[in-house]
Coordinates of C-alpha atoms in Angstrom, one line a residue:
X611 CA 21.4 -47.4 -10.5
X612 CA 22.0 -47.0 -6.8
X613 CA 19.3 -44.5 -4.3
X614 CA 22.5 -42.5 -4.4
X615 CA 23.3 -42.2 -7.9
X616 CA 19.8 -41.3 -8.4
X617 CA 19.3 -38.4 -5.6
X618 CA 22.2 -36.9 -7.1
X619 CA 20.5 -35.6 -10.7
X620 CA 17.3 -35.4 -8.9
X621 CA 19.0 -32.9 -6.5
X622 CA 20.9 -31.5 -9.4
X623 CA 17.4 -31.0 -11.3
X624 CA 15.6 -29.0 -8.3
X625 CA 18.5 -26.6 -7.7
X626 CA 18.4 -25.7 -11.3
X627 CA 14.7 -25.4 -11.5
X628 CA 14.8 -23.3 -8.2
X629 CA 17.6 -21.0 -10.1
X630 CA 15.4 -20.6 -12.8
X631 CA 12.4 -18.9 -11.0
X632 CA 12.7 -15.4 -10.8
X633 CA 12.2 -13.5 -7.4
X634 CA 8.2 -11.6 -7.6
X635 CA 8.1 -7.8 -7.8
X636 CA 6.3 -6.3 -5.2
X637 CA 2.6 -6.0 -6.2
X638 CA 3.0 -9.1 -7.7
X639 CA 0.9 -12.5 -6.3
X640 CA 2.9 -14.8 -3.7
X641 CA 2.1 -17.8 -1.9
X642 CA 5.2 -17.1 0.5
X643 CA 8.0 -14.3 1.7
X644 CA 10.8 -16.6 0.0
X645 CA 9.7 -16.0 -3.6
X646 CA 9.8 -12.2 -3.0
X647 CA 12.7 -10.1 -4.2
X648 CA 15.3 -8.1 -1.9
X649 CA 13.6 -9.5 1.8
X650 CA 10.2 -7.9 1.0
X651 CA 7.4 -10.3 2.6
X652 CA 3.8 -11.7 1.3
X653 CA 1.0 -10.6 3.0
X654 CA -2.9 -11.3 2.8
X655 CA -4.5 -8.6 2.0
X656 CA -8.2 -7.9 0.7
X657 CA -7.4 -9.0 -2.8
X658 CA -5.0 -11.5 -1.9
X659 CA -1.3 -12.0 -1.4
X660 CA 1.1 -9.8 -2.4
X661 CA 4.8 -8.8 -1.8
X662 CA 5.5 -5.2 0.2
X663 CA 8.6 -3.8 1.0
X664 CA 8.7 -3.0 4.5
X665 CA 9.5 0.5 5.7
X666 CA 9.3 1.8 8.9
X667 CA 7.3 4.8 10.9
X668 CA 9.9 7.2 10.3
X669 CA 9.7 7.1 6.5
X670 CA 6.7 9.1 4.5
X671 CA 7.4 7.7 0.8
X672 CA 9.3 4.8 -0.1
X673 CA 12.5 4.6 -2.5
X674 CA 10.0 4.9 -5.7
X675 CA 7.6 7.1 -4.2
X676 CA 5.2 4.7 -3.1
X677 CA 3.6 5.8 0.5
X678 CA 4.8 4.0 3.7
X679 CA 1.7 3.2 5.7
X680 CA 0.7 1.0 9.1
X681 CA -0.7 -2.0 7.6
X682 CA -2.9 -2.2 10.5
X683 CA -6.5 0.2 10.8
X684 CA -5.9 2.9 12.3
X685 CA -7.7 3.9 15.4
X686 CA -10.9 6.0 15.0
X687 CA -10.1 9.8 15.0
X688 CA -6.6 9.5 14.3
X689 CA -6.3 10.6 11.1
X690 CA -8.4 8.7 8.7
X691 CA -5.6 7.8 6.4
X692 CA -7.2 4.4 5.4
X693 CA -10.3 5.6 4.7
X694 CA -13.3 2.8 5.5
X695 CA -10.4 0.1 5.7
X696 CA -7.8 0.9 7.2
X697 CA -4.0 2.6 6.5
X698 CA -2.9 -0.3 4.1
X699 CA -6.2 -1.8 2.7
X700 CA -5.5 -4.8 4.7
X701 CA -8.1 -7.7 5.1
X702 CA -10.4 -8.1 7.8
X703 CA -10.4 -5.4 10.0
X704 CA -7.4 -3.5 8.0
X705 CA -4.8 -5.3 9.6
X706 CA -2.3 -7.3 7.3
X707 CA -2.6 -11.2 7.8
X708 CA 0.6 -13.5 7.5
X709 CA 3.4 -12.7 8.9
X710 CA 3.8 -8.9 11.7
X711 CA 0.1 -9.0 11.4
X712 CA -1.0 -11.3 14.4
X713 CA -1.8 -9.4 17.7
X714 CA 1.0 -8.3 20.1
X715 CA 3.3 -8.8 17.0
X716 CA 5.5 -5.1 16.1
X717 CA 3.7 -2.9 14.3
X718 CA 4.1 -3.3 9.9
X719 CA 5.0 -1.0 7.9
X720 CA 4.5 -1.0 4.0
X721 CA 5.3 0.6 1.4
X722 CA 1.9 0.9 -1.3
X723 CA 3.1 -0.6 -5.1
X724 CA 0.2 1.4 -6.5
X725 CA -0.9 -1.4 -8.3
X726 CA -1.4 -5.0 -8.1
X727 CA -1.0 -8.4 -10.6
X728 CA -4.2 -8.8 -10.7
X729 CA -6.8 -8.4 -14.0
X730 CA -9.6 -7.0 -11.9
X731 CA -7.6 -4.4 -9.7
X732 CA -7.7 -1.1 -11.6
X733 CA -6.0 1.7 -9.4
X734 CA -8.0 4.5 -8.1
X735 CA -6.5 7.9 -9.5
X736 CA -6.4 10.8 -7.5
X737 CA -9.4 11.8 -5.9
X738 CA -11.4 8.8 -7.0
X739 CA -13.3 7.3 -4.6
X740 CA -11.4 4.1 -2.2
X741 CA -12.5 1.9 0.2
X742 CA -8.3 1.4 1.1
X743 CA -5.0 2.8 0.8
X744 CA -4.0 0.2 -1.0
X745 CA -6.5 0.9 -4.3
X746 CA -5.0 4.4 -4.8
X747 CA -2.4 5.1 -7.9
X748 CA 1.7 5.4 -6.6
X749 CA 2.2 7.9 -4.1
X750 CA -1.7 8.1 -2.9
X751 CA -3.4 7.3 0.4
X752 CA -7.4 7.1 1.0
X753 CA -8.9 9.4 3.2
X754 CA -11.8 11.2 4.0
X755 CA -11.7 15.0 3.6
X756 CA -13.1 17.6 5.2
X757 CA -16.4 18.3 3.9
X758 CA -17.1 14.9 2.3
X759 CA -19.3 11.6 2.8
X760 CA -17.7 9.0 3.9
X761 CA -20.6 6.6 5.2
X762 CA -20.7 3.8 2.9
X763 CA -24.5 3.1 3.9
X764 CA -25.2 6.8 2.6
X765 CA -26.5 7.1 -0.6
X766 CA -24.8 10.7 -0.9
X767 CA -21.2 8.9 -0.6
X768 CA -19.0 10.8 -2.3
X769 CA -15.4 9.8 0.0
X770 CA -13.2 8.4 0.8
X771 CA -11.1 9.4 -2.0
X772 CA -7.3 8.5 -2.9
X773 CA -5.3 12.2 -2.3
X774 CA -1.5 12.5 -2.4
X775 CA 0.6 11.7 0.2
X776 CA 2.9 14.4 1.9
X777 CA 5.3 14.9 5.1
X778 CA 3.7 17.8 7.3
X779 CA 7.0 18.9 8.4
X780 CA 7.9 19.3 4.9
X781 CA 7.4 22.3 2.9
X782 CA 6.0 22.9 -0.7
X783 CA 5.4 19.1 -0.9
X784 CA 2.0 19.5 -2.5
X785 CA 2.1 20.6 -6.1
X786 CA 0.3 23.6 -7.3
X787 CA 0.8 27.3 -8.1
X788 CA 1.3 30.0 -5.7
X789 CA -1.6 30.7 -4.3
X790 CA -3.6 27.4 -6.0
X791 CA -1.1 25.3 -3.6
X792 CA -2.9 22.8 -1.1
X793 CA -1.5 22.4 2.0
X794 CA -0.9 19.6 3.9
X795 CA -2.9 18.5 6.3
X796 CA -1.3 16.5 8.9
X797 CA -2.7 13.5 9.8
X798 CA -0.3 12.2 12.9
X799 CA 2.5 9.5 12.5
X800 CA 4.4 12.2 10.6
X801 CA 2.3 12.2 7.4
X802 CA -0.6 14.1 6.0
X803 CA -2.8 14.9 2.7
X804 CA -2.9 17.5 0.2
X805 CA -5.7 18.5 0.7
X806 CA -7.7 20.4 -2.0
X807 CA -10.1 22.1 0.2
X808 CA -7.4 24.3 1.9
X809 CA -7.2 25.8 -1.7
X810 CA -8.2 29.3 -1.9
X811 CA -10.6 30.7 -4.3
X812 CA -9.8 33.0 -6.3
X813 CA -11.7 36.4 -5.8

């Protein structure tokens, strides 16, 4: 058999097993952006590497309701949304390794999966405690309301905590009943919290 006659089934063989493989979900493990589905990219992040769909600043929730958030930390006093971590849950400092996470690259947006392939991640419902954006439920960011502990040397920690995501210049995004309603509190970029302790108490 000639080199030729043999690259040819070889080559044959690798196409099909490359067909074969299906594209990974977001949330799901990656070792590169190639092997995720529709263009969404693998990032490092705390607990790995994981596909995201990429959004952009001007979106507040994603196709599926997942929250669009910087993947980056977000600078102190603006807002809080990540919580201890920063907006996305991110390793290191917060920021998103791999690839739109290196400095002087444009800023990453992503949108949360709410969970992760993973047999150890377990995501935080609302207003369990986080440490990231990234271990809250579908639709949830971590932040530190008003009122709570968010030092994670104090032994009275009782925040961050994952709250739902809303758009400030939105109305009647937070659910409730009249008068029981949060409101949402905005916390710059075009997105906010409900947050529970704007909820009145009844007399």
């Amino acid at each position: 058999m000639t080199v030729r006659a043999f690259l040819l089934p070889f080559s044959l063989m690798t196409a099909v097993l490359f067909a074969c493989v299906k594209p990974v979900n977001d949330g799901n493990a990656c070792f590169d952006s190639s092997e995720c589905r529709g263009g969404s990219i693998c990032a490092e992040t705390v607990y790995g590497n994981y596909c995201f769909t990429q959004c952009g600043p001007e979106v507040v929730h994603c196709e599926d309701g997942e929250a669009c958030v910087l993947s980056e930390e977000l600078p102190e006093g603006a807002g809080g949304m990540g919580g201890n971590g920063g907006a996305g849950g991110m390793a290191g400092t917060g920021g998103m390794g791999g690839e739109g996470g290196a400095a002087g690259d444009p800023e990453l947006w992503v949108c949360l999966p709410g969970d992760l392939e993973n047999p150890d991640f377990v995501p935080a419902d609302l207003r369990d405690q986080c440490d990231y954006s990234l271990d809250c439920d579908l639709g949830l960011i971590c932040v530190c309301i008003p009122g709570a502990i968010c030092d994670p040397d104090d032994p009275l920690r009782s925040g961050p905590t994952c709250q739902r995501l809303c758009n400030p210049s939105t109305g009647n995004e937070c659910p409730g009943v009249p008068d029981l309603q949060p409101e949402c509190t905005d916390l710059g970029d075009g997105r906010g919290f409900c947050d529970p302790t704007t909820i009145a108490t009844p007399r």
